[in-house]
Short mmCIF file of N, CA, C and O in Angstrom, two decimals:
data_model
loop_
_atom_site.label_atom_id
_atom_site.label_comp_id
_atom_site.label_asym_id
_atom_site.label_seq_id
_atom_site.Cartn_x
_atom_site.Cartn_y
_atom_site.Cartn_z
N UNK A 642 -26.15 18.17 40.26
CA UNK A 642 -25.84 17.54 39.01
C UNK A 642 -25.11 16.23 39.26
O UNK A 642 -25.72 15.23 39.63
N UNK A 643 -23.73 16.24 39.05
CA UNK A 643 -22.60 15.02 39.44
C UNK A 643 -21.82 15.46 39.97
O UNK A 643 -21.59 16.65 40.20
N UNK A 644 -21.13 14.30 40.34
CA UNK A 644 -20.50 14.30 41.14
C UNK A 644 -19.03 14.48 40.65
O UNK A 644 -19.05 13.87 39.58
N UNK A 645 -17.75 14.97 40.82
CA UNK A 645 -16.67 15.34 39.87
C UNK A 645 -15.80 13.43 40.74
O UNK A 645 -15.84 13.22 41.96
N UNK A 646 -15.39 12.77 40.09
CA UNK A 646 -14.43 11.59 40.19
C UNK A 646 -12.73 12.31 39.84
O UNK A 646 -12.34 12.50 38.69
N UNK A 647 -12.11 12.55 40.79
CA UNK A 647 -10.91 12.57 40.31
C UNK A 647 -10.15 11.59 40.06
O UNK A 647 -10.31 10.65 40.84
N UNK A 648 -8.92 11.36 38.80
CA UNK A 648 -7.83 10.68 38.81
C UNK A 648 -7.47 10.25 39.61
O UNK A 648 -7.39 11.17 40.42
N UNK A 649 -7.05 9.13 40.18
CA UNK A 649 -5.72 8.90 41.33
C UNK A 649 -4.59 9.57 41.07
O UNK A 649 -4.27 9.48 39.88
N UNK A 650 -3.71 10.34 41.85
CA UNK A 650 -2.45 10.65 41.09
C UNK A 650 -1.21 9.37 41.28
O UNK A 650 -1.07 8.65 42.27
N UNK A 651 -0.71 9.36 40.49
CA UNK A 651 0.47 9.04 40.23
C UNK A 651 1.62 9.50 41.05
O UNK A 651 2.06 10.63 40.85
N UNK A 652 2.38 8.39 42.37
CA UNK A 652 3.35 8.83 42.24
C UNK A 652 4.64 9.29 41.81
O UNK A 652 4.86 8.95 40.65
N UNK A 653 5.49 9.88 42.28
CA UNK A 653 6.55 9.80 41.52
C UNK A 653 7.86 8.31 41.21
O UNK A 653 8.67 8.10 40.31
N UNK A 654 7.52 7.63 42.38
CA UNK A 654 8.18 6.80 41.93
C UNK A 654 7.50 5.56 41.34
O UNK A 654 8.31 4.64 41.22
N UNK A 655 6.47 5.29 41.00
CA UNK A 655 5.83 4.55 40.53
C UNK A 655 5.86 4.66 39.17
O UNK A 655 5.72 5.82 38.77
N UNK A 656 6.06 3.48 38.02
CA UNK A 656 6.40 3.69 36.74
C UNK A 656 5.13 3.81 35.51
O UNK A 656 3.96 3.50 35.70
N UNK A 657 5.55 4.18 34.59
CA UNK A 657 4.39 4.19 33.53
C UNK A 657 4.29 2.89 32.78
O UNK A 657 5.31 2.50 32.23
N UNK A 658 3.25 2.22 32.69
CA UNK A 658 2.98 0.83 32.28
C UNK A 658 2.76 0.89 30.89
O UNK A 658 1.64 1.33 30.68
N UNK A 659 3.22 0.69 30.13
CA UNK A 659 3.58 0.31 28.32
C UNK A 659 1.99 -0.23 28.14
O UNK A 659 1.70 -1.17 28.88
N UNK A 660 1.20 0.14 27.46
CA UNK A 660 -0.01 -0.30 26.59
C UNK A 660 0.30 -1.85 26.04
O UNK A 660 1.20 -2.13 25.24
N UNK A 661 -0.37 -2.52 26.46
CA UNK A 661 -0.50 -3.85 26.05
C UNK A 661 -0.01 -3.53 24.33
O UNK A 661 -0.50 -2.58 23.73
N UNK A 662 0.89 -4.34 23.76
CA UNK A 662 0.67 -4.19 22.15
C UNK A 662 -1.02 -4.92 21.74
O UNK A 662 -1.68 -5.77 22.34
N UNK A 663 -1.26 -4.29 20.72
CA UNK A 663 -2.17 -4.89 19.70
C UNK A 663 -1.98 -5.70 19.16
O UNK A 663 -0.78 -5.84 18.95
N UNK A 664 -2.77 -6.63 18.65
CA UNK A 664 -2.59 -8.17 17.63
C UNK A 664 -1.85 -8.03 16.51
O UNK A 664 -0.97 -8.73 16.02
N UNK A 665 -2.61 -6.51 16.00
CA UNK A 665 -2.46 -6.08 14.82
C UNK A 665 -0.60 -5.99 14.78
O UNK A 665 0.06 -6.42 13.83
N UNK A 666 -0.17 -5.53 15.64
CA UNK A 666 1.66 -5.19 16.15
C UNK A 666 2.15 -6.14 15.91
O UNK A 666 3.01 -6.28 15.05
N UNK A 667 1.48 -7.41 16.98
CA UNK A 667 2.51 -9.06 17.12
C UNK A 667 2.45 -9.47 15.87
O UNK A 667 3.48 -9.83 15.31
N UNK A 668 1.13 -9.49 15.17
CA UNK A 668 1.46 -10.37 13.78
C UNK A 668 2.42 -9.33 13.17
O UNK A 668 3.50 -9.85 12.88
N UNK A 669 2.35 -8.16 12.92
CA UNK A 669 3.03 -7.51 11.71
C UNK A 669 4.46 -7.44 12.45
O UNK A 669 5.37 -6.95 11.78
N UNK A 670 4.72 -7.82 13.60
CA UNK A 670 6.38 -8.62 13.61
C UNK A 670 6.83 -9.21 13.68
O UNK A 670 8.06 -9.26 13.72
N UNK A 671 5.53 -10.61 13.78
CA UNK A 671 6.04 -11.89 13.52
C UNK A 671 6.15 -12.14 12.24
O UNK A 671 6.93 -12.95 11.75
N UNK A 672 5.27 -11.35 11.56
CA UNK A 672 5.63 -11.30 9.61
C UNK A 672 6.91 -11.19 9.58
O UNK A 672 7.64 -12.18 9.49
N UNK A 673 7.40 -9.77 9.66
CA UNK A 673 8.75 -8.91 9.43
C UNK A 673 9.75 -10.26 10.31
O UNK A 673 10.49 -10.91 9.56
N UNK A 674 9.76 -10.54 11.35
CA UNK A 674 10.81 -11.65 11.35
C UNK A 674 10.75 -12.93 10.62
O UNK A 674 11.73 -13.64 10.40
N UNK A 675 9.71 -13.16 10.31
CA UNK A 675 9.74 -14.49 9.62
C UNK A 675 10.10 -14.42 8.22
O UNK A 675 10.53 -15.39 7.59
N UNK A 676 9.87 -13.06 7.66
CA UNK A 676 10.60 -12.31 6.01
C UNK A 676 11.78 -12.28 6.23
O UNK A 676 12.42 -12.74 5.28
N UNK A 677 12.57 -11.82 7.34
CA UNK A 677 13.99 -11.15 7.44
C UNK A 677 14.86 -12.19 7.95
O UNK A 677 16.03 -11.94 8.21
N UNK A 678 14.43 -13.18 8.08
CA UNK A 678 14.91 -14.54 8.69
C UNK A 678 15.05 -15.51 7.64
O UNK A 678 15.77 -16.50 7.59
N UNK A 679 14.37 -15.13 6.96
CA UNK A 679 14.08 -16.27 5.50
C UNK A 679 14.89 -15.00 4.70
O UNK A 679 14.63 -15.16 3.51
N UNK A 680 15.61 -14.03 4.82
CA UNK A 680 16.03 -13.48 3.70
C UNK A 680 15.40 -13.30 2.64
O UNK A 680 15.87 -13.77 1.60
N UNK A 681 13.99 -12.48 2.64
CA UNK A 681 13.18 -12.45 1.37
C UNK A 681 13.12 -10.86 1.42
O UNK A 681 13.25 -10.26 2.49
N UNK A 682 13.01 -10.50 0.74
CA UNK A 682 12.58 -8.95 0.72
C UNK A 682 11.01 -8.69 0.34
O UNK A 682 10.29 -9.50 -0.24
N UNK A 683 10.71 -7.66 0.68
CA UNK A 683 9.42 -7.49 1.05
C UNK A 683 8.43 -7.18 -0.39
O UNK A 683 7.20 -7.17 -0.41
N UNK A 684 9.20 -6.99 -1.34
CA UNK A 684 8.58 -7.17 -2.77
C UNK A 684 8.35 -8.42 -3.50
O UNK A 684 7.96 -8.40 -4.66
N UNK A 685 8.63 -9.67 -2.75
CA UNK A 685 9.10 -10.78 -3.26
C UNK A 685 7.90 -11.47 -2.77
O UNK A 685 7.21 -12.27 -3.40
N UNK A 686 7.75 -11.06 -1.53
CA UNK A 686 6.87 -12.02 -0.78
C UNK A 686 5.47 -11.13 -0.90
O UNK A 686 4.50 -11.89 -0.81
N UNK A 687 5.10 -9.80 -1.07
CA UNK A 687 4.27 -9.25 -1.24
C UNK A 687 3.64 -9.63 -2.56
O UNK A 687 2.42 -9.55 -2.73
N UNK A 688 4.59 -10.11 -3.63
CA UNK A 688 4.01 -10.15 -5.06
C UNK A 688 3.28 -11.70 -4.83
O UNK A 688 2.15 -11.93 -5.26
N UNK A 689 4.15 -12.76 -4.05
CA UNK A 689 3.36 -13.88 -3.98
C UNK A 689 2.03 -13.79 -3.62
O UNK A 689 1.03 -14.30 -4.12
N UNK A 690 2.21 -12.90 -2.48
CA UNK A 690 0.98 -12.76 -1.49
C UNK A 690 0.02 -12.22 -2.11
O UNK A 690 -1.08 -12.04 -1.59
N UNK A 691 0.39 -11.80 -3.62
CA UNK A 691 -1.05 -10.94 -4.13
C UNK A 691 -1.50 -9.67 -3.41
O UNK A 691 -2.57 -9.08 -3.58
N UNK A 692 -0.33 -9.28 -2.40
CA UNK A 692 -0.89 -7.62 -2.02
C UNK A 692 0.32 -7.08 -2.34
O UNK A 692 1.40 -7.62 -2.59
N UNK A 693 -0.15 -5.41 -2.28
CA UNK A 693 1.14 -4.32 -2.62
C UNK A 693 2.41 -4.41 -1.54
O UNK A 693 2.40 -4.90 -0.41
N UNK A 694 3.48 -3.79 -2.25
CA UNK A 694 4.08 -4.03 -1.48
C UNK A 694 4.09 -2.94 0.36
O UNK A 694 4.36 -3.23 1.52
N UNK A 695 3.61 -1.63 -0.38
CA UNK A 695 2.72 -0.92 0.82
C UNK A 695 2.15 -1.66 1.69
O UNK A 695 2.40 -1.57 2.89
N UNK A 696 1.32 -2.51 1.17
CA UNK A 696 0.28 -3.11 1.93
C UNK A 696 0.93 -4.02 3.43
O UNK A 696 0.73 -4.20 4.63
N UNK A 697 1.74 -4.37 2.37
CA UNK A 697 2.82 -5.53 3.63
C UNK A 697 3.47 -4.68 4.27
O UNK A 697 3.13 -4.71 5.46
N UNK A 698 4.37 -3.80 4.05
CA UNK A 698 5.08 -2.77 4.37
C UNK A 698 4.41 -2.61 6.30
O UNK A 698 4.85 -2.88 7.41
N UNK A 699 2.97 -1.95 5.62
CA UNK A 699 1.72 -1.55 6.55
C UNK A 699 1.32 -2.49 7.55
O UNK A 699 1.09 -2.12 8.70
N UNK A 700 1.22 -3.62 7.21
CA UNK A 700 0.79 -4.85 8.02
C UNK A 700 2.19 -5.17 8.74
O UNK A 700 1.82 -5.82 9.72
N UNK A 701 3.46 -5.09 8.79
CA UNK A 701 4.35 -5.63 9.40
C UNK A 701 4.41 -5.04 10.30
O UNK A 701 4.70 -5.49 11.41
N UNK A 702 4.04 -3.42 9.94
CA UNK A 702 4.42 -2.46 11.29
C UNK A 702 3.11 -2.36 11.66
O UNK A 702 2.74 -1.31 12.20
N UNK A 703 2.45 -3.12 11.50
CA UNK A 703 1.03 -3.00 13.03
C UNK A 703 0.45 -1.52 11.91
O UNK A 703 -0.09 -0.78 12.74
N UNK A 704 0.39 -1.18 11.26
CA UNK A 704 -0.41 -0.03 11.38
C UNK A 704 -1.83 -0.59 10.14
O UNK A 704 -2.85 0.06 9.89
N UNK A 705 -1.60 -1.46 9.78
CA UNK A 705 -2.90 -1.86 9.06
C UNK A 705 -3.52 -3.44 9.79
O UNK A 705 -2.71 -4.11 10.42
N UNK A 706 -4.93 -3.93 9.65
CA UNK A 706 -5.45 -4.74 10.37
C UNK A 706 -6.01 -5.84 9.08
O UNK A 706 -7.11 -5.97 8.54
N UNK A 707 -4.85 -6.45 8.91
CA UNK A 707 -5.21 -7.26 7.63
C UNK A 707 -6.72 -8.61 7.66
O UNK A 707 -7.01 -9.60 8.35
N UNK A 708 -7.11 -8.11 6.88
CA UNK A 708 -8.66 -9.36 6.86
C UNK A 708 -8.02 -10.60 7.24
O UNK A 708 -6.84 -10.73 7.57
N UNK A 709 -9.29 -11.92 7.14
CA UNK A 709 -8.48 -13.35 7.43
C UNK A 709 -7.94 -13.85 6.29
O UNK A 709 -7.09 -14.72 6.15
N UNK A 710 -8.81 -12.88 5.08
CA UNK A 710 -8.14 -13.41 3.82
C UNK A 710 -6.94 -12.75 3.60
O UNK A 710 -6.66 -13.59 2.74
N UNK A 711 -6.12 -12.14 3.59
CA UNK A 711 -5.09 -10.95 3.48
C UNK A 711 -4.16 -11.88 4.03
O UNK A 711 -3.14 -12.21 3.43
N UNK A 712 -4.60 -12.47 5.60
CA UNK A 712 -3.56 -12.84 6.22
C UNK A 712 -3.30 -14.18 6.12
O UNK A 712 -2.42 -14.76 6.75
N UNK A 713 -4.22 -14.78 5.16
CA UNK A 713 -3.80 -15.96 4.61
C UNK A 713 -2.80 -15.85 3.52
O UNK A 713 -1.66 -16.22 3.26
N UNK A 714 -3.80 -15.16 3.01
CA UNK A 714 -2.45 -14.76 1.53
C UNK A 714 -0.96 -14.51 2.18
O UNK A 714 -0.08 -15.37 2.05
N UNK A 715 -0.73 -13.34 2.84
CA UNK A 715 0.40 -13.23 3.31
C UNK A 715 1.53 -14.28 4.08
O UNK A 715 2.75 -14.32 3.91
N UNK A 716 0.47 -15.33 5.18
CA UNK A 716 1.09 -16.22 6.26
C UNK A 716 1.53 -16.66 4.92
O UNK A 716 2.73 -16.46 4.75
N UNK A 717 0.72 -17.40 3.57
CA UNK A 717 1.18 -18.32 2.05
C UNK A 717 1.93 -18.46 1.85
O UNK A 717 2.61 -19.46 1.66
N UNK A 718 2.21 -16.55 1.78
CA UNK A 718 3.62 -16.68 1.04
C UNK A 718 5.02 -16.85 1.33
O UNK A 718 6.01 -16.87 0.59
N UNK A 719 4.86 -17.01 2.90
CA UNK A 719 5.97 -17.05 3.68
C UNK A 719 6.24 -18.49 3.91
O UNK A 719 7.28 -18.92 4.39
N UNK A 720 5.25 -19.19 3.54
CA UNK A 720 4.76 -21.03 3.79
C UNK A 720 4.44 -21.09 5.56
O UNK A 720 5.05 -21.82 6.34
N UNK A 721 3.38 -20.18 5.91
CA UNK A 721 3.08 -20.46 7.33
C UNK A 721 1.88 -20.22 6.79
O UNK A 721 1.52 -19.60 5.79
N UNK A 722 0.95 -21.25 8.25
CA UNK A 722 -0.73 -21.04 8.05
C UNK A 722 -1.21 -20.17 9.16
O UNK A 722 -0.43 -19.71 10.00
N UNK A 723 -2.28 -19.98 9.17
CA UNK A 723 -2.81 -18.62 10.02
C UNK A 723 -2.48 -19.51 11.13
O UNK A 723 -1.70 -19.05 11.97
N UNK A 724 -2.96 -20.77 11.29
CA UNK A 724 -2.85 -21.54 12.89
C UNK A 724 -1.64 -21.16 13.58
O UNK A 724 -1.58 -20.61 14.68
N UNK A 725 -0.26 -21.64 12.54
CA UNK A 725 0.91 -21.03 12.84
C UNK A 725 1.30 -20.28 13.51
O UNK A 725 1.96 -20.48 14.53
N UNK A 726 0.86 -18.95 12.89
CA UNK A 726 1.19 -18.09 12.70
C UNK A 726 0.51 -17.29 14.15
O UNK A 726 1.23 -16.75 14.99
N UNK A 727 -0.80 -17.34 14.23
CA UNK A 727 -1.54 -17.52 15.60
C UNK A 727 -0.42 -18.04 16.59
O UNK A 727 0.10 -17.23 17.36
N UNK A 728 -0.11 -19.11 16.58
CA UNK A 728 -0.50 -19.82 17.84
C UNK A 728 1.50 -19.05 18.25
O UNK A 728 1.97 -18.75 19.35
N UNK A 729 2.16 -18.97 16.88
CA UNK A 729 3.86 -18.27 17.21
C UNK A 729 3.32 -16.53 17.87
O UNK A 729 4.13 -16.00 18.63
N UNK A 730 2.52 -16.05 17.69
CA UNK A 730 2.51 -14.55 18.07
C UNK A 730 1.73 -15.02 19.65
O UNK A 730 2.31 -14.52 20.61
N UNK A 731 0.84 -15.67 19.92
CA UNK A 731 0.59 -16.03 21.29
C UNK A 731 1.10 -16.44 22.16
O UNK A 731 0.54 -16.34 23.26
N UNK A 732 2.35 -17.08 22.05
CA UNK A 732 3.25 -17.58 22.69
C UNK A 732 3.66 -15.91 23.82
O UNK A 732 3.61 -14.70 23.57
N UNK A 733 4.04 -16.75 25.08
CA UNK A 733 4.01 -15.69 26.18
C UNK A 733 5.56 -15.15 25.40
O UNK A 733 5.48 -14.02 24.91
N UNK A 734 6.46 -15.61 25.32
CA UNK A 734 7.53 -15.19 24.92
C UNK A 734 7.95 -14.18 23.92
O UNK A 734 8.98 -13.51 23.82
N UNK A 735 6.36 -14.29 22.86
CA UNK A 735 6.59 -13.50 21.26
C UNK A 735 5.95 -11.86 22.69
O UNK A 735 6.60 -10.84 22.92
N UNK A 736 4.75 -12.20 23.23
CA UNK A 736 4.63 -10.71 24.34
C UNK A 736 5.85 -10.18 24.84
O UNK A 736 6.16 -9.00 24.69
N UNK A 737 6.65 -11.13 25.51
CA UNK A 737 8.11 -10.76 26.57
C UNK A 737 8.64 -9.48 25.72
O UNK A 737 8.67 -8.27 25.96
N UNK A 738 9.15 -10.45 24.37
CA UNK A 738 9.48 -9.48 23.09
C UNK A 738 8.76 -8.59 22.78
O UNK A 738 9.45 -7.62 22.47
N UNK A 739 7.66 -8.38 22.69
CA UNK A 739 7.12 -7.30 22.13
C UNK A 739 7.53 -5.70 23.20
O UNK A 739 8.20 -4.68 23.08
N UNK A 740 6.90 -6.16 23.91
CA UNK A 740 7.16 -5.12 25.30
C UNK A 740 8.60 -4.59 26.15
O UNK A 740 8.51 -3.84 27.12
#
């Protein structure tokens, strides 16, 4: 049939490597700092943005994957543009932070 491929094992002193974050993560905390920095609360800027406040809630913490339109609306209401907003979560430094 096949052939069985084992795992490499792991030693013991060798460490466990953290999962790259997702896009979806960096933007939804470059949102949440750029809200909490500007002192807005998250109903304020959600109502501009034309989404719920769930919705933002969801998108700050990485657990929703907002469209390009969503994340226009949202970068709007904060007065950042997607380019922005892009090019601040790409920065090697916004990774350093993440991880």
């Amino acid at each position: 049939m096949g052939e069985i491929v084992r795992f490499p094992e792991r030693g013991v002193d060798q460490p466990v490597e953290a999962p790259e974050p997702l896009w979806r993560e960096l933007v939804g905390r470059e949102l949440h700092r750029e809200r909490t920095e500007r002192g807005e609360r998250l109903v304020d800027v959600a109502k501009r943005a034309g989404v719920s406040m769930q919705y933002l809630s969801e998108v700050e913490r990485g657990l929703k994957d907002p469209s390009s339109e969503m994340l226009q609306a949202i970068a709007g209401a904060l007065d950042l543009g997607v380019r922005e907003l892009a090019t601040r979560v790409s920065r090697p430094q916004a990774l350093a932070l993440a991880a």
